[in-house]
Amino acid sequence: MQTIRLKLREEVAVRNARIPVDASSLTPDKLFGKRESEIKAVKVWWGNREENTGELFDVSVEGEAGSAEEVKTVMEGDLSRVKHIGEGMKAGEIEANSDVDMHCGAMMAGGRITVKGNADCWAGREMRGGELIIEGDAGDNLCAMYRGEMTGMTGGRVVVGGNAGECVGQYMAGGEIVIKRNVDILAGLNMKGGKITIEGDAVMPGADMTGGEVVVKGKVLDMMPSFKFVETTTVEGEEYKKYQGDLAMTEKKAKGVLYVR
Amino acid sequence: MAIELLIKNGVVYDPINGVNGEKKDICIRDGKVVAEVKNPTVLDAKGRVVMPGGVDVHAHIAGGKVNSGRLFRPEDGRRGSEPKTTACRACSGYSVPNTFATGYRYAKMGYTFVMEPAMPPLAARHTHEELIDTPILDNATIPLIDNNWMTMDYVKSGDIDLLAAYIAWIIKATKGYGVKVVNPGGTEAWAWAKNCDLNDAVPHFDVTPAEIVKALAEANEKFEMPHSIHVHGNMLGHPGNYEMTLDTYDLVKGVKATKDRPVMHATHTQFFAYGGTTWGDFESKAKAIADYVNNNEHVSIDLGSVILGDTTTMTADGPMEYSLHQITGRKWTNHDVELETGSGITPFLYSGKVSVHTLQWAIGMELALLIKDPWKVALTTDHPNAGPFVGYPILISMLMSKKRRDESAADMHSAIYKKAELPSIDRELDLYEIAIITRAGTAKILGLDAHGKGHLGLGADADVAIYDITPEERDAGKIQKAFLNTKYTIKGGQVVVMDGEVVAAPAGRTFFVTPECDPKLTEEMMPNLKDKFEHYYSVTFANYPVQDAYVPNPYEIKAPMRG
């Protein structure tokens, strides 16, 4: 195992109107095989300037890794203006020890990211595989497609310990999302496949869905009128009403399933 | 101090001057090709292929609908993001690139002139503003004149002289280059949720598309216009439309050209060469079109050839875009331009696994290969409708290599072996023919050869593309790569691309035509025009014409009235 510690310098986090840092070049698979001095020279965008990682982060490396899977990147300091953490990563592990900015885990295909605080919008955007654990809240568009695209998350697993914002899993086509508390409007919007489990409350879940499954364990506010009751059924030992929809997408396409209490 | 360049040891293809692969040096001084230079910077072309700068006859690169396409396709924007460099501004987009990417990417392919072929007259300022913002390329733009109420009124009254006075006024008012026709009558009918066949009456105007096309061709030939009318006919993209296409060509057969050129340019002909009655029995009729073009001299065409993959379709042909949107279910936007035209936009994916798309892909190339005289054919993809312009190098490599076409066809839908001609065509274009369909012929079709474009004779604009291949190269992959990124592109005597990278981005010039109408006719036409402004337009007559500030780098071509 190898642990790469990247501590964002305090002056970067507070200086210059808190200009964001783009950390997409600092994934374990991209850093694998690099010595400490080489990691310090990896280019990172800071606003519209390209800087060396060593200028923005304190870097230390412990241990050896035989493959990217054995690399763990621990990101420390105030990361609330660090974007794209773990974007596109294929293997290894990232631990982010604070709140993180937008696009954390976007387009990731493998490995594991743990966020010890909240994640801003677009976390897990267009995720293909791997695991994303957000211990706090997630912002809007969790695991959604990016603007204009027709496919969101296609694989992997995402767990949010707190609440999530609007449009969770928009255009989702595969994979699994679990939200431990409440979600804002339109979870599963345009969903085509995969599964979203909401342990708290949801507002208008499943709108325009044509496939996949949404389970709401808490209350549903403003249930879409375009869903058809199918039967009462048991999920994980609890009784649920099963609905099919969204019939607004025409009866032929309304293959989505919504479980509510 | 004169700025001089000498391109040494290149193998030159300059079809307008009959130069076919000759080892020849090219001397450049102050932006022009000259006989000799004294103290030049030397570019060693070392046996590489040298051609005049490319001239694109038809690509939607600027204006209202192009920008709407950018706005409603953010997902396309992210497919072409490139950070700024010392010479370049930031780029975005693939099928609807931003203005900067448009200029740079064309220049990297060795192109130095592009025609924006569909300017709604009312949106002329927007179109010119985008052209100003498009670096490197010289440009021109053709206003849409066929669905205009003024045009249809004069077609109905049969007054070709007054129609000529109107087109002269509107070409001048928009700083345009000629007469564009898009689904004549059909776009106006679309305002009433209808469409028009060639011989249907346009709702409320009592004229037919056939009458509009013929009258506009006649009115255009009242002037010594550099370009013929530029026609997108009726029923684009509908199975079985090839007969209507041939009927459209026949309409102008008797019209006499004022210059040595055809009287109709039929654009993106691939979309008009369809047989069958439904998408089920859809088949290629490229041969019928090619036979007609081979046997007649009054029509030139461009291909509108398909590049497989995702793109954005956009046209003033509003009803066509609506049918396409109904087929795909993808997002769609529609627009009406008062008294003049309209437009629609929807994204589209051309897939080699779908029989219809495979046949469309074949038809574009069939046209290029079955029409014997390359001077009648222009290479286009109707960017971005059949594919983005960055697909031209793919197309060039296909047209030059039967092997590559066969390999591609083998991976595509088997319909290509039953309903298309392409697999049975052995012809391979050579570099001389490629130079014709991408610069020399296109410059002639647009009448730009007389204004220094499309050739490297003495006095020509020093627009030169140097491709990093030798004339002997047969590897289709290497040909494609070379035509995507030049070794050097020179624009107006300045090196703008070096080793596939843009190194300078000077502003381009806008070419526009001034038809010189008999003032008496203009005077007679004026009350009718002012009446339209007074009663129908939401802008006033005085505020309509584009002022000179919108063409900061002008090149005026005067078109005297005939006899």
PDB file of N, CA, C and O in Angstrom, chain A residues 175-214:
ATOM      1  N   GLY A 175     -26.400   1.291 -12.270  1.00  0.00           N
ATOM      2  CA  GLY A 175     -25.758   1.553 -10.990  1.00  0.00           C
ATOM      3  C   GLY A 175     -26.781   1.779  -9.892  1.00  0.00           C
ATOM      4  O   GLY A 175     -27.994   1.638 -10.107  1.00  0.00           O
ATOM      5  N   GLU A 176     -26.253   2.157  -8.720  1.00  0.00           N
ATOM      6  CA  GLU A 176     -27.118   2.256  -7.551  1.00  0.00           C
ATOM      7  C   GLU A 176     -26.799   3.497  -6.723  1.00  0.00           C
ATOM      8  O   GLU A 176     -25.631   3.832  -6.515  1.00  0.00           O
ATOM      9  N   ILE A 177     -27.848   4.182  -6.260  1.00  0.00           N
ATOM     10  CA  ILE A 177     -27.663   5.354  -5.389  1.00  0.00           C
ATOM     11  C   ILE A 177     -28.489   5.127  -4.132  1.00  0.00           C
ATOM     12  O   ILE A 177     -29.663   4.752  -4.214  1.00  0.00           O
ATOM     13  N   VAL A 178     -27.876   5.367  -2.973  1.00  0.00           N
ATOM     14  CA  VAL A 178     -28.605   5.293  -1.706  1.00  0.00           C
ATOM     15  C   VAL A 178     -28.465   6.642  -0.998  1.00  0.00           C
ATOM     16  O   VAL A 178     -27.343   7.121  -0.795  1.00  0.00           O
ATOM     17  N   ILE A 179     -29.609   7.266  -0.657  1.00  0.00           N
ATOM     18  CA  ILE A 179     -29.588   8.532   0.081  1.00  0.00           C
ATOM     19  C   ILE A 179     -30.192   8.250   1.465  1.00  0.00           C
ATOM     20  O   ILE A 179     -31.333   7.808   1.562  1.00  0.00           O
ATOM     21  N   LYS A 180     -29.421   8.523   2.515  1.00  0.00           N
ATOM     22  CA  LYS A 180     -29.879   8.152   3.859  1.00  0.00           C
ATOM     23  C   LYS A 180     -30.964   9.096   4.391  1.00  0.00           C
ATOM     24  O   LYS A 180     -31.738   8.718   5.253  1.00  0.00           O
ATOM     25  N   ARG A 181     -30.999  10.328   3.906  1.00  0.00           N
ATOM     26  CA  ARG A 181     -32.019  11.248   4.411  1.00  0.00           C
ATOM     27  C   ARG A 181     -32.909  11.731   3.250  1.00  0.00           C
ATOM     28  O   ARG A 181     -33.294  10.933   2.411  1.00  0.00           O
ATOM     29  N   ASN A 182     -33.217  13.040   3.187  1.00  0.00           N
ATOM     30  CA  ASN A 182     -34.216  13.510   2.223  1.00  0.00           C
ATOM     31  C   ASN A 182     -33.578  13.970   0.907  1.00  0.00           C
ATOM     32  O   ASN A 182     -32.402  14.332   0.880  1.00  0.00           O
ATOM     33  N   VAL A 183     -34.404  14.011  -0.148  1.00  0.00           N
ATOM     34  CA  VAL A 183     -33.940  14.605  -1.410  1.00  0.00           C
ATOM     35  C   VAL A 183     -34.889  15.720  -1.827  1.00  0.00           C
ATOM     36  O   VAL A 183     -36.066  15.714  -1.493  1.00  0.00           O
ATOM     37  N   ASP A 184     -34.339  16.666  -2.576  1.00  0.00           N
ATOM     38  CA  ASP A 184     -35.137  17.771  -3.119  1.00  0.00           C
ATOM     39  C   ASP A 184     -35.897  17.268  -4.366  1.00  0.00           C
ATOM     40  O   ASP A 184     -35.882  16.078  -4.665  1.00  0.00           O
ATOM     41  N   ILE A 185     -36.524  18.182  -5.103  1.00  0.00           N
ATOM     42  CA  ILE A 185     -37.413  17.753  -6.181  1.00  0.00           C
ATOM     43  C   ILE A 185     -36.739  16.911  -7.275  1.00  0.00           C
ATOM     44  O   ILE A 185     -35.547  17.017  -7.510  1.00  0.00           O
ATOM     45  N   LEU A 186     -37.574  16.080  -7.916  1.00  0.00           N
ATOM     46  CA  LEU A 186     -37.260  15.404  -9.179  1.00  0.00           C
ATOM     47  C   LEU A 186     -36.105  14.402  -9.109  1.00  0.00           C
ATOM     48  O   LEU A 186     -35.291  14.311 -10.037  1.00  0.00           O
ATOM     49  N   ALA A 187     -36.023  13.623  -8.032  1.00  0.00           N
ATOM     50  CA  ALA A 187     -35.066  12.505  -8.020  1.00  0.00           C
ATOM     51  C   ALA A 187     -35.496  11.517  -9.105  1.00  0.00           C
ATOM     52  O   ALA A 187     -36.677  11.247  -9.285  1.00  0.00           O
ATOM     53  N   GLY A 188     -34.504  10.993  -9.862  1.00  0.00           N
ATOM     54  CA  GLY A 188     -34.808  10.014 -10.914  1.00  0.00           C
ATOM     55  C   GLY A 188     -35.444  10.624 -12.144  1.00  0.00           C
ATOM     56  O   GLY A 188     -36.052   9.906 -12.946  1.00  0.00           O
ATOM     57  N   LEU A 189     -35.283  11.915 -12.341  1.00  0.00           N
ATOM     58  CA  LEU A 189     -35.848  12.576 -13.529  1.00  0.00           C
ATOM     59  C   LEU A 189     -35.263  11.956 -14.810  1.00  0.00           C
ATOM     60  O   LEU A 189     -34.055  11.760 -14.900  1.00  0.00           O
ATOM     61  N   ASN A 190     -36.127  11.598 -15.752  1.00  0.00           N
ATOM     62  CA  ASN A 190     -35.698  10.986 -17.023  1.00  0.00           C
ATOM     63  C   ASN A 190     -34.914   9.684 -16.856  1.00  0.00           C
ATOM     64  O   ASN A 190     -34.168   9.268 -17.750  1.00  0.00           O
ATOM     65  N   MET A 191     -35.067   9.031 -15.701  1.00  0.00           N
ATOM     66  CA  MET A 191     -34.271   7.828 -15.429  1.00  0.00           C
ATOM     67  C   MET A 191     -34.624   6.699 -16.401  1.00  0.00           C
ATOM     68  O   MET A 191     -35.777   6.522 -16.769  1.00  0.00           O
ATOM     69  N   LYS A 192     -33.572   5.949 -16.830  1.00  0.00           N
ATOM     70  CA  LYS A 192     -33.783   4.868 -17.810  1.00  0.00           C
ATOM     71  C   LYS A 192     -33.427   3.500 -17.241  1.00  0.00           C
ATOM     72  O   LYS A 192     -33.776   2.467 -17.813  1.00  0.00           O
ATOM     73  N   GLY A 193     -32.632   3.462 -16.143  1.00  0.00           N
ATOM     74  CA  GLY A 193     -32.190   2.188 -15.571  1.00  0.00           C
ATOM     75  C   GLY A 193     -31.504   2.435 -14.246  1.00  0.00           C
ATOM     76  O   GLY A 193     -31.296   3.583 -13.839  1.00  0.00           O
ATOM     77  N   GLY A 194     -31.119   1.344 -13.551  1.00  0.00           N
ATOM     78  CA  GLY A 194     -30.468   1.484 -12.255  1.00  0.00           C
ATOM     79  C   GLY A 194     -31.476   1.641 -11.135  1.00  0.00           C
ATOM     80  O   GLY A 194     -32.698   1.520 -11.340  1.00  0.00           O
ATOM     81  N   LYS A 195     -30.949   1.914  -9.928  1.00  0.00           N
ATOM     82  CA  LYS A 195     -31.830   1.959  -8.760  1.00  0.00           C
ATOM     83  C   LYS A 195     -31.457   3.115  -7.832  1.00  0.00           C
ATOM     84  O   LYS A 195     -30.272   3.330  -7.552  1.00  0.00           O
ATOM     85  N   ILE A 196     -32.479   3.850  -7.373  1.00  0.00           N
ATOM     86  CA  ILE A 196     -32.258   4.911  -6.381  1.00  0.00           C
ATOM     87  C   ILE A 196     -33.083   4.568  -5.144  1.00  0.00           C
ATOM     88  O   ILE A 196     -34.295   4.346  -5.256  1.00  0.00           O
ATOM     89  N   THR A 197     -32.433   4.513  -3.991  1.00  0.00           N
ATOM     90  CA  THR A 197     -33.157   4.285  -2.741  1.00  0.00           C
ATOM     91  C   THR A 197     -33.062   5.552  -1.895  1.00  0.00           C
ATOM     92  O   THR A 197     -31.956   6.038  -1.616  1.00  0.00           O
ATOM     93  N   ILE A 198     -34.227   6.101  -1.526  1.00  0.00           N
ATOM     94  CA  ILE A 198     -34.262   7.313  -0.713  1.00  0.00           C
ATOM     95  C   ILE A 198     -34.846   6.937   0.645  1.00  0.00           C
ATOM     96  O   ILE A 198     -36.018   6.556   0.729  1.00  0.00           O
ATOM     97  N   GLU A 199     -34.027   7.010   1.678  1.00  0.00           N
ATOM     98  CA  GLU A 199     -34.500   6.538   2.982  1.00  0.00           C
ATOM     99  C   GLU A 199     -35.357   7.588   3.679  1.00  0.00           C
ATOM    100  O   GLU A 199     -36.115   7.275   4.575  1.00  0.00           O
ATOM    101  N   GLY A 200     -35.232   8.844   3.260  1.00  0.00           N
ATOM    102  CA  GLY A 200     -36.082   9.898   3.814  1.00  0.00           C
ATOM    103  C   GLY A 200     -37.205  10.255   2.854  1.00  0.00           C
ATOM    104  O   GLY A 200     -37.746   9.380   2.168  1.00  0.00           O
ATOM    105  N   ASP A 201     -37.502  11.595   2.766  1.00  0.00           N
ATOM    106  CA  ASP A 201     -38.623  12.050   1.947  1.00  0.00           C
ATOM    107  C   ASP A 201     -38.158  12.462   0.543  1.00  0.00           C
ATOM    108  O   ASP A 201     -36.987  12.806   0.352  1.00  0.00           O
ATOM    109  N   ALA A 202     -39.128  12.469  -0.382  1.00  0.00           N
ATOM    110  CA  ALA A 202     -38.822  12.880  -1.761  1.00  0.00           C
ATOM    111  C   ALA A 202     -39.977  13.710  -2.309  1.00  0.00           C
ATOM    112  O   ALA A 202     -41.114  13.551  -1.880  1.00  0.00           O
ATOM    113  N   VAL A 203     -39.642  14.606  -3.269  1.00  0.00           N
ATOM    114  CA  VAL A 203     -40.646  15.450  -3.906  1.00  0.00           C
ATOM    115  C   VAL A 203     -40.681  15.147  -5.403  1.00  0.00           C
ATOM    116  O   VAL A 203     -39.641  15.203  -6.057  1.00  0.00           O
ATOM    117  N   MET A 204     -41.847  14.801  -5.924  1.00  0.00           N
ATOM    118  CA  MET A 204     -42.032  14.481  -7.355  1.00  0.00           C
ATOM    119  C   MET A 204     -40.985  13.497  -7.879  1.00  0.00           C
ATOM    120  O   MET A 204     -40.341  13.757  -8.906  1.00  0.00           O
ATOM    121  N   PRO A 205     -40.780  12.383  -7.220  1.00  0.00           N
ATOM    122  CA  PRO A 205     -39.765  11.454  -7.734  1.00  0.00           C
ATOM    123  C   PRO A 205     -40.228  10.787  -9.025  1.00  0.00           C
ATOM    124  O   PRO A 205     -41.422  10.609  -9.235  1.00  0.00           O
ATOM    125  N   GLY A 206     -39.250  10.438  -9.864  1.00  0.00           N
ATOM    126  CA  GLY A 206     -39.522   9.597 -11.040  1.00  0.00           C
ATOM    127  C   GLY A 206     -40.130  10.295 -12.238  1.00  0.00           C
ATOM    128  O   GLY A 206     -40.533   9.621 -13.185  1.00  0.00           O
ATOM    129  N   ALA A 207     -40.182  11.632 -12.229  1.00  0.00           N
ATOM    130  CA  ALA A 207     -40.807  12.311 -13.372  1.00  0.00           C
ATOM    131  C   ALA A 207     -40.102  11.953 -14.676  1.00  0.00           C
ATOM    132  O   ALA A 207     -38.884  11.864 -14.724  1.00  0.00           O
ATOM    133  N   ASP A 208     -40.868  11.709 -15.716  1.00  0.00           N
ATOM    134  CA  ASP A 208     -40.359  11.368 -17.047  1.00  0.00           C
ATOM    135  C   ASP A 208     -39.517  10.091 -17.067  1.00  0.00           C
ATOM    136  O   ASP A 208     -38.730   9.888 -17.990  1.00  0.00           O
ATOM    137  N   MET A 209     -39.651   9.227 -16.048  1.00  0.00           N
ATOM    138  CA  MET A 209     -38.795   8.039 -16.085  1.00  0.00           C
ATOM    139  C   MET A 209     -39.339   7.008 -17.076  1.00  0.00           C
ATOM    140  O   MET A 209     -40.546   6.882 -17.283  1.00  0.00           O
ATOM    141  N   THR A 210     -38.412   6.279 -17.723  1.00  0.00           N
ATOM    142  CA  THR A 210     -38.804   5.258 -18.700  1.00  0.00           C
ATOM    143  C   THR A 210     -38.241   3.892 -18.329  1.00  0.00           C
ATOM    144  O   THR A 210     -38.420   2.922 -19.062  1.00  0.00           O
ATOM    145  N   GLY A 211     -37.502   3.815 -17.206  1.00  0.00           N
ATOM    146  CA  GLY A 211     -36.934   2.543 -16.772  1.00  0.00           C
ATOM    147  C   GLY A 211     -36.292   2.718 -15.415  1.00  0.00           C
ATOM    148  O   GLY A 211     -36.238   3.827 -14.873  1.00  0.00           O
ATOM    149  N   GLY A 212     -35.788   1.605 -14.820  1.00  0.00           N
ATOM    150  CA  GLY A 212     -35.139   1.680 -13.525  1.00  0.00           C
ATOM    151  C   GLY A 212     -36.147   1.682 -12.392  1.00  0.00           C
ATOM    152  O   GLY A 212     -37.361   1.523 -12.601  1.00  0.00           O
ATOM    153  N   GLU A 213     -35.607   1.921 -11.182  1.00  0.00           N
ATOM    154  CA  GLU A 213     -36.395   1.719  -9.978  1.00  0.00           C
ATOM    155  C   GLU A 213     -36.088   2.823  -8.970  1.00  0.00           C
ATOM    156  O   GLU A 213     -34.920   3.135  -8.737  1.00  0.00           O
ATOM    157  N   VAL A 214     -37.126   3.421  -8.383  1.00  0.00           N
ATOM    158  CA  VAL A 214     -36.929   4.385  -7.300  1.00  0.00           C
ATOM    159  C   VAL A 214     -37.718   3.890  -6.088  1.00  0.00           C
ATOM    160  O   VAL A 214     -38.909   3.597  -6.208  1.00  0.00           O
TER     161      VAL A 214
END
